XYZ file of C-alpha atoms in Angstrom:
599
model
C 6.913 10.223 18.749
C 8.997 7.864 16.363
C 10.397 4.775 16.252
C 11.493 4.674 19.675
C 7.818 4.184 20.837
C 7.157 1.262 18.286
C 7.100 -1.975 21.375
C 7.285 -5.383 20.771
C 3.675 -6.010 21.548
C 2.806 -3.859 18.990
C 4.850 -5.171 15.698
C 3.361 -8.900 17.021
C -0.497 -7.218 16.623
C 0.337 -5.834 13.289
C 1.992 -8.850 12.159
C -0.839 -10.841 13.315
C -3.423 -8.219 11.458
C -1.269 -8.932 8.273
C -1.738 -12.604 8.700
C -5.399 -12.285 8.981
C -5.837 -9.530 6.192
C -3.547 -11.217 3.716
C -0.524 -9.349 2.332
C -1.956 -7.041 -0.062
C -5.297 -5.833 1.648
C -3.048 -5.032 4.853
C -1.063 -3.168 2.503
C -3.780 -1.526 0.716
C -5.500 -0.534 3.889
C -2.845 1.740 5.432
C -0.722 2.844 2.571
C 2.063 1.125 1.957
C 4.104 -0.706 -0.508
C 6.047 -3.523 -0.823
C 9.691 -3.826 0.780
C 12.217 -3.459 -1.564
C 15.187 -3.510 0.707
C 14.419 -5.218 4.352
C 11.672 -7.743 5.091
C 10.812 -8.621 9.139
C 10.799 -12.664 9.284
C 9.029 -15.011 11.852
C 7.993 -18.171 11.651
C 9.446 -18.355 8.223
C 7.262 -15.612 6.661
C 8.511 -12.422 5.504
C 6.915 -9.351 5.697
C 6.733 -5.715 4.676
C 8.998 -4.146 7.344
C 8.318 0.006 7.135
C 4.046 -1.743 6.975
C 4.521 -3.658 10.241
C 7.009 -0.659 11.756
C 3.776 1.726 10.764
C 0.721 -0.341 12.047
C 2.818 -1.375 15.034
C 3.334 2.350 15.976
C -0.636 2.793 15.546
C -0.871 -0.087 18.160
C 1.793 1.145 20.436
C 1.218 4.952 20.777
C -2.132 5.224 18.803
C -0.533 7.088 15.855
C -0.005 5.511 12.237
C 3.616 6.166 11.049
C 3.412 6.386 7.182
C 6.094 5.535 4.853
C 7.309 8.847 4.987
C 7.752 9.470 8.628
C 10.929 7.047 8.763
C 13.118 9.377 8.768
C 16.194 7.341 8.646
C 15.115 5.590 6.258
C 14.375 1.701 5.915
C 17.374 0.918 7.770
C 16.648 2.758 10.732
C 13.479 0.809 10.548
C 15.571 -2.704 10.381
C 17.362 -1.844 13.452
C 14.249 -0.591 15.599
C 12.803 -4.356 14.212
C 16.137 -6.013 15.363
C 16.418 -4.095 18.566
C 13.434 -6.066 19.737
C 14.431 -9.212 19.504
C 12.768 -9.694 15.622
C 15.015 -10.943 12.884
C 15.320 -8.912 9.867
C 16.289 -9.311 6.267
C 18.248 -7.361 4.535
C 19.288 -7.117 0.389
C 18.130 -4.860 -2.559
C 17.503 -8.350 -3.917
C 14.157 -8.809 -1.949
C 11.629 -9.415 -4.254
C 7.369 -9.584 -4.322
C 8.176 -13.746 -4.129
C 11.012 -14.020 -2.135
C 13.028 -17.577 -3.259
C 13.699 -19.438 -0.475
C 17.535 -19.171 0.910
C 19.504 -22.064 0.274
C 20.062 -23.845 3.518
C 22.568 -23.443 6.074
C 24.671 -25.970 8.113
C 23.696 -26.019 11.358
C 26.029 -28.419 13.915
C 24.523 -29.565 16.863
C 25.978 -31.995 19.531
C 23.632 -34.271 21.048
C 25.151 -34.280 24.011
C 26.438 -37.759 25.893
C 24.514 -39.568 28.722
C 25.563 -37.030 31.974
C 23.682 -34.444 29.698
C 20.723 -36.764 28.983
C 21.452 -36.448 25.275
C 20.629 -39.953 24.318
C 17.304 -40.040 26.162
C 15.947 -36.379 25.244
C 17.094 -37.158 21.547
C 14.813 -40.906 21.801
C 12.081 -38.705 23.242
C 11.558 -35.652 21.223
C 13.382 -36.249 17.916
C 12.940 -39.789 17.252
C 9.742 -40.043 19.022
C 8.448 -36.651 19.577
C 5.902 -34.734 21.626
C 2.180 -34.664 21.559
C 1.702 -31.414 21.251
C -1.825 -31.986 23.799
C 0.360 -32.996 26.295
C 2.423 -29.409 26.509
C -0.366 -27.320 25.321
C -0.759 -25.577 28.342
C 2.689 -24.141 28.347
C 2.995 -23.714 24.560
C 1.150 -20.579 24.904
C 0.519 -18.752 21.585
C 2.925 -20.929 19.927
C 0.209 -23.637 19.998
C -1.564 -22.634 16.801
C 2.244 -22.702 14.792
C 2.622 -26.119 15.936
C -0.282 -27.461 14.764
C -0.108 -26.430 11.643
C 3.475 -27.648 11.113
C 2.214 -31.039 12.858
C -1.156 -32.089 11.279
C -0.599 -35.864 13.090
C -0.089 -33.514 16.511
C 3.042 -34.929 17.063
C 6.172 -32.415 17.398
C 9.505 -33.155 16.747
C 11.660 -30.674 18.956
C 15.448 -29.918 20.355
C 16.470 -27.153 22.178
C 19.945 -25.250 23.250
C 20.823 -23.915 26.356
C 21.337 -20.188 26.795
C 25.194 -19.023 27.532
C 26.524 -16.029 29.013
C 29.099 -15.460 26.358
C 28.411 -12.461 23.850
C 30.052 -13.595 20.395
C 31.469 -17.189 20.564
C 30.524 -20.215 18.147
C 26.880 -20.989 19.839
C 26.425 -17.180 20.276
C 26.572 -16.618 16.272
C 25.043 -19.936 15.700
C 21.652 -19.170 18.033
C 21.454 -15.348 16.395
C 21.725 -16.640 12.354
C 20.381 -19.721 12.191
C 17.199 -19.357 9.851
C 13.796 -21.365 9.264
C 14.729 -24.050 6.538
C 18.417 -25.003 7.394
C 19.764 -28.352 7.971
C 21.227 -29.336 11.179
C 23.249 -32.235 11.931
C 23.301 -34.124 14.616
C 26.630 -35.207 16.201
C 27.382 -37.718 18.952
C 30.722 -39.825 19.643
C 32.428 -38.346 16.406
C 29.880 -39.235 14.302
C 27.229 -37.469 12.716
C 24.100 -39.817 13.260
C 20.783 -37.837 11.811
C 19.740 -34.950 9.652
C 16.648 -32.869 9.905
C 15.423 -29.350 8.370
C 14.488 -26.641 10.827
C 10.682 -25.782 10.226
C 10.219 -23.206 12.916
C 12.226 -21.117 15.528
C 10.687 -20.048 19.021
C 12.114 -19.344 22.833
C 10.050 -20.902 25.956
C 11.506 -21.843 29.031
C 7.813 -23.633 29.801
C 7.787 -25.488 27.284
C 11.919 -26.584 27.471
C 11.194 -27.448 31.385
C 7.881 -29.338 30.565
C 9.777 -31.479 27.624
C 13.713 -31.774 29.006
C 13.238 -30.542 32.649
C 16.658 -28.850 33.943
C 20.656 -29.865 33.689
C 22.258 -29.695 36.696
C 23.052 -26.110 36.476
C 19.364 -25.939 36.847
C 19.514 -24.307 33.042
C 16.721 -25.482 30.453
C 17.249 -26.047 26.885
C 14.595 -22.945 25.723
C 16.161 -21.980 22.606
C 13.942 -24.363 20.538
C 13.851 -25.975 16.858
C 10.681 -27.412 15.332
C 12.295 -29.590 12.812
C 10.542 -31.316 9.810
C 11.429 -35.533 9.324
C 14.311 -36.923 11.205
C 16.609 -38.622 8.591
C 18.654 -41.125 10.818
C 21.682 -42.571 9.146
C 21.691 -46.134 8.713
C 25.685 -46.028 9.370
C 26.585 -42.950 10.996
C 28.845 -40.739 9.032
C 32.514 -40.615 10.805
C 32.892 -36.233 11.534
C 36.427 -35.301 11.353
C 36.569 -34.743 7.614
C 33.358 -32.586 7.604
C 34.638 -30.699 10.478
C 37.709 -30.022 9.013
C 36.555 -28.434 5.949
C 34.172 -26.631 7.457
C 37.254 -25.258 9.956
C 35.088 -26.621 12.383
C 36.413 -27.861 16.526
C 37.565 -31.799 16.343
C 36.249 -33.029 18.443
C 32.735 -30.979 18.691
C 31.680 -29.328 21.673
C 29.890 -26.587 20.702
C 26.586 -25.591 18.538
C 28.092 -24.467 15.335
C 26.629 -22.823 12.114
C 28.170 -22.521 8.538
C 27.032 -20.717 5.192
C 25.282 -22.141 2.710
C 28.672 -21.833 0.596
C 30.216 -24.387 3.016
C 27.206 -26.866 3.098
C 27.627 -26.907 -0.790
C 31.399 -27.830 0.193
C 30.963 -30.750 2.134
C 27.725 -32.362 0.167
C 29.643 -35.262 -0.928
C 30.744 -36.413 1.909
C 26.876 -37.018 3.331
C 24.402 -39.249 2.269
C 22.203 -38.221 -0.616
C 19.136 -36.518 0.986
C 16.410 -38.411 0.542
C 13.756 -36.546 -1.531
C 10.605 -37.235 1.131
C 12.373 -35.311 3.961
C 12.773 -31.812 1.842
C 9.413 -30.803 1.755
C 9.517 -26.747 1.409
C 8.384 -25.104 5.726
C 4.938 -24.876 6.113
C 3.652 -21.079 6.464
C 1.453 -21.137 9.634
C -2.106 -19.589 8.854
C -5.093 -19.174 10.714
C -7.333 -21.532 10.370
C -10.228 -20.844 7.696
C -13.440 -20.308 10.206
C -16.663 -18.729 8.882
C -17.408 -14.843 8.649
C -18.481 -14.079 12.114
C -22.039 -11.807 12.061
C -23.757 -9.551 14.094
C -26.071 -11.936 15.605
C -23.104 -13.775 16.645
C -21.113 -10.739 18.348
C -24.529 -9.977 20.046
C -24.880 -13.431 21.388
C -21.047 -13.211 22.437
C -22.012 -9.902 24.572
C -24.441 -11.561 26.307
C -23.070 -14.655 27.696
C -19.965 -12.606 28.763
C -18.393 -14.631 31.620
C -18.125 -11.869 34.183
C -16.383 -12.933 37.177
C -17.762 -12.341 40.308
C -15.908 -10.502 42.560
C -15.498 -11.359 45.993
C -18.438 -11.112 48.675
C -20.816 -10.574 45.903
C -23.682 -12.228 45.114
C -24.062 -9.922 41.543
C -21.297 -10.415 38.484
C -18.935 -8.279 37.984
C -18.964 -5.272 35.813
C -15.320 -5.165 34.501
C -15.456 -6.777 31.025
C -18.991 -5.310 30.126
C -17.052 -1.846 30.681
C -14.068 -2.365 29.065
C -16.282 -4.010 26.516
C -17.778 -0.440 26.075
C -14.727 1.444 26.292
C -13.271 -0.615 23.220
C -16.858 0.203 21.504
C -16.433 4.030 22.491
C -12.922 3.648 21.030
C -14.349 2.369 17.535
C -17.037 4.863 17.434
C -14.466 8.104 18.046
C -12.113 6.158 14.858
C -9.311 5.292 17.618
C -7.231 2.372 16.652
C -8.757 -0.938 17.900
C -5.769 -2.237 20.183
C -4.463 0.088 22.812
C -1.340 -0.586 25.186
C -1.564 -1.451 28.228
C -0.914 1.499 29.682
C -3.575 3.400 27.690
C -6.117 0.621 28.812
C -4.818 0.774 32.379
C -5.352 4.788 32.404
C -8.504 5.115 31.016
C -10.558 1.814 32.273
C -9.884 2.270 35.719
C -12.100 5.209 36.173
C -14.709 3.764 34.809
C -14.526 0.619 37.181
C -14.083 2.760 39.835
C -17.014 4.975 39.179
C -19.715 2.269 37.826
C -18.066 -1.098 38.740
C -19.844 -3.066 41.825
C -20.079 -0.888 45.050
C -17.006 -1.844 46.809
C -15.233 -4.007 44.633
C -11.577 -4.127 43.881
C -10.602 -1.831 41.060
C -8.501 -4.702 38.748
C -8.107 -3.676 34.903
C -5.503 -6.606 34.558
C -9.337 -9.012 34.665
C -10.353 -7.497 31.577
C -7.253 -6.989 29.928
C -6.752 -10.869 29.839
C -9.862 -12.310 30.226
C -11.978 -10.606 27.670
C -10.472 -13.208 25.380
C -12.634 -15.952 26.515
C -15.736 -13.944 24.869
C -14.054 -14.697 21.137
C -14.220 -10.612 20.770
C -11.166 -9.410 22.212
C -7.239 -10.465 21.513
C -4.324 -9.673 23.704
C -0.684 -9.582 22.098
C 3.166 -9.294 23.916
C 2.479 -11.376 26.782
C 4.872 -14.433 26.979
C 3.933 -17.889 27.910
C 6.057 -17.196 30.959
C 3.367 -15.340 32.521
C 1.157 -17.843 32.990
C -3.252 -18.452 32.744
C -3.050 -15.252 34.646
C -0.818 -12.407 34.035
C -0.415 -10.040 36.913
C -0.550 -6.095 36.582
C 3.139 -6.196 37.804
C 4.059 -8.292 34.629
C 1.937 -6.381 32.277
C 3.550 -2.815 33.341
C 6.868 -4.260 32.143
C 6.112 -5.813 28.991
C 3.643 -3.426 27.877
C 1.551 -5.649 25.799
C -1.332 -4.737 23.485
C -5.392 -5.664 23.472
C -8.408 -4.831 21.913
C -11.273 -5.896 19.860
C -10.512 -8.678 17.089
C -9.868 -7.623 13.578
C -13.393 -8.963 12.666
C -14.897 -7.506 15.824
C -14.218 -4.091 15.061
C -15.022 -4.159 11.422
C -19.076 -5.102 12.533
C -18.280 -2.482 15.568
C -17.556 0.337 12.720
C -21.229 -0.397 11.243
C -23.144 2.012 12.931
C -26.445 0.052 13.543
C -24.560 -2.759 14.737
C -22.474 -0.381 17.330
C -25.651 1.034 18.296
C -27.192 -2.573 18.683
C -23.740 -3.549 20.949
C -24.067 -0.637 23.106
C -28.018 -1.312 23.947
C -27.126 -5.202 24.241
C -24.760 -4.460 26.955
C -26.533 -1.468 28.978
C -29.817 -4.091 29.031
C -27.714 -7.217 29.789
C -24.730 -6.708 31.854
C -25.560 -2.596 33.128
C -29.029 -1.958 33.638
C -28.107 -1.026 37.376
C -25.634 1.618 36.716
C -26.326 5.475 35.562
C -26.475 4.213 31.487
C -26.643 8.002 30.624
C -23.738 9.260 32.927
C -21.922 6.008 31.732
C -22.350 7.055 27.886
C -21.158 10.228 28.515
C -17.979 9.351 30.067
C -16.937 6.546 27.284
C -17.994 9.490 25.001
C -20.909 8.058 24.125
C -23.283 11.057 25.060
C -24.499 11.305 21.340
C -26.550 8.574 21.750
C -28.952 10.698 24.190
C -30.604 12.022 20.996
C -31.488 11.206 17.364
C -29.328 14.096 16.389
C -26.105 13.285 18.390
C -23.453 14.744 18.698
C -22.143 17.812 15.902
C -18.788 18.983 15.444
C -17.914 21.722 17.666
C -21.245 21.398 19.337
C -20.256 19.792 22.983
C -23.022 21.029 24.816
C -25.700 19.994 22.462
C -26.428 23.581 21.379
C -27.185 24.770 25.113
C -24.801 27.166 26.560
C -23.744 27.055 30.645
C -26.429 27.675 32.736
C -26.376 31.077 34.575
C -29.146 31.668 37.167
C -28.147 35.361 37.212
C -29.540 38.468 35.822
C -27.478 40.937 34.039
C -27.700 44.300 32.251
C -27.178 45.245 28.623
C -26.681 43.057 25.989
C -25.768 39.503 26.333
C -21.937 38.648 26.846
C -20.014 37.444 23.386
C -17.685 34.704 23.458
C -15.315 33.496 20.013
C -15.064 29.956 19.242
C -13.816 27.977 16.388
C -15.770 25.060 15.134
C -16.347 23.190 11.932
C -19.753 22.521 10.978
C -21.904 19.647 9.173
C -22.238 20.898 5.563
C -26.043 20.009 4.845
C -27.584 19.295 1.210
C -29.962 22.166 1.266
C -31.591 20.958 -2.278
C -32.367 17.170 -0.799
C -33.868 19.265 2.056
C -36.135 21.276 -0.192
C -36.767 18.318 -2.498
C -38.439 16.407 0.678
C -40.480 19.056 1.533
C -41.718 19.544 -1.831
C -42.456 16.018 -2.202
C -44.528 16.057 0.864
C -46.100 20.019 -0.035
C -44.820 20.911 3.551
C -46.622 18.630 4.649
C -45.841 16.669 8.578
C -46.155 12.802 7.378
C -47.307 12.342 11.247
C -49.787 14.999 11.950
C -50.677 16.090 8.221
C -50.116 20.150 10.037
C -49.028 22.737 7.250
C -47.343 25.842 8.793
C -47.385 29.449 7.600
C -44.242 31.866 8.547
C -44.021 35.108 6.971
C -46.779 34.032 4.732
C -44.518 30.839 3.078
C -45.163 27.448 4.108
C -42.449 25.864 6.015
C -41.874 22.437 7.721
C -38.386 20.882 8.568
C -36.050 18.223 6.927
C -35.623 15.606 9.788
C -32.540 13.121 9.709
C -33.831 9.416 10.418
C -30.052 8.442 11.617
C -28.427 11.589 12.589
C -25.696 13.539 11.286
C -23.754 13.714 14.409
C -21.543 11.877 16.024
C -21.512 8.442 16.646
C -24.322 8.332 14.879
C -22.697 9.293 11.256
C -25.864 9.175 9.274
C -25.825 9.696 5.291
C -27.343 13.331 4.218
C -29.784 11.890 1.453
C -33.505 11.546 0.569
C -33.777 7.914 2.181
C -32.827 8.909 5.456
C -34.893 12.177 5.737
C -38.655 12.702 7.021
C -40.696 15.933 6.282
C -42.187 16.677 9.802
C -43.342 19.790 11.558
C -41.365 21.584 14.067
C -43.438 19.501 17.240
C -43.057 15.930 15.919
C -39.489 16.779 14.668
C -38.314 17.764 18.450
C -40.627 14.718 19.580
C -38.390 12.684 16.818
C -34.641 14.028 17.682
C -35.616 13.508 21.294
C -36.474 9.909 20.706
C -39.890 10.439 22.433
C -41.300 9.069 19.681
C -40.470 6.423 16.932
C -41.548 4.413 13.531
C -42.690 0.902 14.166
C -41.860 -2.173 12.226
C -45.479 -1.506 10.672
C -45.004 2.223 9.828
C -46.917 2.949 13.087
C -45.814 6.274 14.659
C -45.597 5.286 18.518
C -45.049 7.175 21.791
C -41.325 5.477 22.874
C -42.322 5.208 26.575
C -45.765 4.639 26.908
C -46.152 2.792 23.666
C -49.632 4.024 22.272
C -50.318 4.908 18.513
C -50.349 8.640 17.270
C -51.151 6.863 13.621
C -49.494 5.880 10.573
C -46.688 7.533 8.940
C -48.137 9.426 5.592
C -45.796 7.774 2.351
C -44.876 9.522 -1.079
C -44.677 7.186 -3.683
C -41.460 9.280 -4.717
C -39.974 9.511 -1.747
C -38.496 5.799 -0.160
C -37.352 5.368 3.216
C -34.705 2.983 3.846
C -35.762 0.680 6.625
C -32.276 0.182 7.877
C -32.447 4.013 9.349
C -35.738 3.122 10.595
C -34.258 0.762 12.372
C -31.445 2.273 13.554
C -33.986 5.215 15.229
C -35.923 2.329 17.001
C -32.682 0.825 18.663
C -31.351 4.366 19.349
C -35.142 4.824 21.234
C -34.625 1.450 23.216
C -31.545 2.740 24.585
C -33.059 5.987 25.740
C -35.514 3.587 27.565
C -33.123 1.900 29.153
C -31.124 5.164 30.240
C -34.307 6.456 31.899
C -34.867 3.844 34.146
């Protein structure tokens, strides 16, 4: 796997992730650096190419690409970036704080009265476009807009596409750039000025604000453009156009250097100062720190769809809401491709989904957005409120739990809280245990979970037959837990060997011995700490009773039976030895969901 694999879905997931982690914690977090040669550009922002090459590959394939995988280098990187459709920077002269590039001249004809040019130009130039009004095609670019347009007014034009591979318009749609000037022409004279604040292709949104010419084409190749500077007398063209060795007349979209701009200056009005405001960066809106309470509330008013001839919701997004859980738990990248999702989801609605229903990952793909947890990247506007599985096997786009989602998910207690939140809510009708197990989930069935190289829990195949001689050998490999044998001994000290539920003291081979129970497990997904606050001293009885969530620690320090409920007493305290109360915790919810799997 290399480069190759990196899809556009997957550099517009780490980009976003960037955006939301801020430059230098995105950085930070997977080991990169700064560019130094070639920055990836959109919407005006630069950013870290080989860092979003990298994360996107994580995204794409489920692999991180480190800075040293590129093996051709940064500008093998550029041209994977360029290949899909991104633009890309390029200079040794790229620096922590980019300056901004001094603006190009970008020539654009609006068009005479057969091409509506006049009317379109009074509409969305002069007047421009509530942005509520097209917000249903604007798709993801909805968020750019508004930031660009506080007053939620846009101020758009658009190009038609051609069929022609390097002519003026050609060169003039690939290098025009976020913060150039374009001029607009009509009747040989140059009437208005604006500065491009943002670049971005729909044909929705063209259709919605132009409609069609009468080649039935749309004018999707869009500018956002900052204030319209109309010229009280319109500048005659010719001149300009000649030293810029530009067409007299002009017919076509046409783009000169910044060089050439500086060339022709004096012949246009002095720019006044209000309309050169520097692009706004689009950012996500500030919004507070989401909790745990609140992703818990999110789980349970899930909007599951019902599916058709039932009576009972459906069980897609709870399961694909586990699956993404599963896939935080095993330290799998959040986002997955479509593909991935596709491949392993389906099972799981097939086997546990309602009795009969259609088996449709696409509904959970998309929809799981509407619970505020999930995020879905690559899909254009095109596609509409609801993409089809046809159009999501070609683009290939990305989706998975939020950035802020799966940094709660990755707290252990809180995972544990998600899982037990869905099984009682959205589940409780399903095998919960056989479910667990096939997300991968089949550590939760005890306190202890799940150790390394210990799938079977310990137990080996049964064999109902009898055989002679000594017992057959097999070789394994496995890595193993590495226990602190002194906090082990220093609990059982504290507590003289001592069970702090029964009070029992065992002999063996004439020494005392008890056993140095883990409150929060060791294993897998469990991923308890090996220290003094998160171990009990407890006989062998109460310690199986304990790992086999049979019994647990109340909120009081109450030892209780898990399914019946009644008292076996108090837990016995050493003033030397403190529990944390988190782990306690964590036992009790780990207890609930073994209620709820036994049902």
């Amino acid at each position: 796997m290399g480069l190759g694999d990196v899809t556009r879905a997957g550099v517009l997931a780490a980009i976003d992730e960037c955006r939301q982690l801020g430059r230098e914690s995105f950085l930070r977090r997977y080991g990169f650096g700064r560019a130094t040669t070639y920055e990836l550009v959109l919407d005006g922002h630069p950013y870290d190419s080989k860092a979003i090459a990298g994360v996107a590959h994580l995204y794409s394939v489920g692999d991180l690409l480190s800075a040293d995988d590129f093996s051709g280098g940064a500008r093998t990187v550029a041209h994977r970036l360029r290949a899909l459709g991104f633009t890309v920077r390029d200079g040794s002269d790229v620096t922590d704080e980019p300056r901004q590039a001094a603006p190009q001249i970008l020539l654009q004809p609006r068009g005479g009265p057969r091409d509506r040019g006049p009317r379109n130009f009074a509409k969305s130039v002069r007047q421009g476009v509530q942005i509520a009004e097209i917000r249903y095609a604007l798709g993801e670019q909805t968020d750019v807009l508004t930031a660009l347009y506080p007053d939620g007014v846009a101020r758009l034009w658009g190009a038609t596409p051609t069929t022609q591979v390097n002519n003026e318009k050609v060169r003039a749609l690939r290098n025009r750039r976020v913060g150039d000037d374009v001029l607009f022409y009509a009747e040989n004279h140059f009437i208005a000025r604006a500065r491009i604040l943002h670049l971005f292709d729909s044909l929705a949104v063209a259709r919605e604000v132009w409609g069609t010419d009468e080649d039935d084409a749309t004018w999707q190749h869009i500018m956002a453009l900052g204030e319209v500077e109309e010229f009280p007398t319109p500048i005659f063209a010719a001149p300009i156009l000649r030293r810029l060795s530009a067409r007299v007349p002009l017919r076509s979209l046409t783009l000169r250097s910044a060089e050439d701009y500086r060339r022709v200056a004096e012949l246009l009005p002095e720019r006044r100062r209000s309309a050169l405001p520097r692009p706004a960066i689009p950012r996500p809106a500030p919004s507070p720190q989401p909790t745990a309470e609140d992703l818990l509330r999110r789980i349970s008013s899930l909007k599951t769809r019902r599916g058709s001839g039932h009576q009972t919701p459906s069980r897609h997004q709870p399961l694909a809401l586990l699956w993404a859980i599963s896939r935080i738990a095993a330290g799998k990248p959040r986002l997955a491709p479509w593909s991935s999702f596709r491949t392993e989801v389906s099972p799981l609605l097939r086997a546990f989904g309602l009795p009969g229903s259609k088996v449709t990952p696409e509904d959970p793909f998309w929809h799981l957005q509407d619970s505020g947890l999930w995020e879905v990247h690559g899909v254009p506007s095109e596609a509409g409120p609801t993409p089809q599985a046809g159009i999501l096997d070609t683009v290939q786009p990305v989706a998975g739990l939020t950035h802020a989602s799966a940094d709660m998910l990755r707290n252990p207690l809180t995972r544990l809280e998600a899982v037990v939140k869905l099984c009682s809510t959205h589940l409780d009708d399903v095998d919960q245990r056989e479910l667990l197990s096939r997300v991968g989930l089949a550590g939760y069935a005890s306190a202890d979970g799940t150790l390394d190289g210990d799938e079977d829990g310990g137990r080996g195949a049964a064999d109902t037959g009898r055989t002679a001689g000594p017992a057959e050998r097999r070789e394994f490999t496995a890595s193993r837990l590495v226990r602190n044998a002194a906090i082990a001994a220093q609990v059982k000290e504290l507590h003289s060997h001592a069970c702090q539920i029964c009070e029992t003291r065992l002999q063996y081979k004439r020494r005392p011995y008890s056993e140095a129970a883990h409150i929060r497990g060791l294993g897998s997904p469990h991923d308890g700490p090996d220290e003094l606050p998160n171990l009990l001293c407890l006989c062998p009885n109460h310690h199986v009773l304990f790992d086999g969530l049979e019994i647990y620690i109340d909120v009081e320090g109450i030892v209780r039976r898990t399914h019946e409920g009644d008292s076996l007493g108090r837990l016995r305290r050493h003033v030397d030895h403190e529990i944390d109360e988190t782990y306690l915790r964590y036992h009790r919810t780990l207890c609930e969901l073994n209620s709820l799997t036994r049902k």
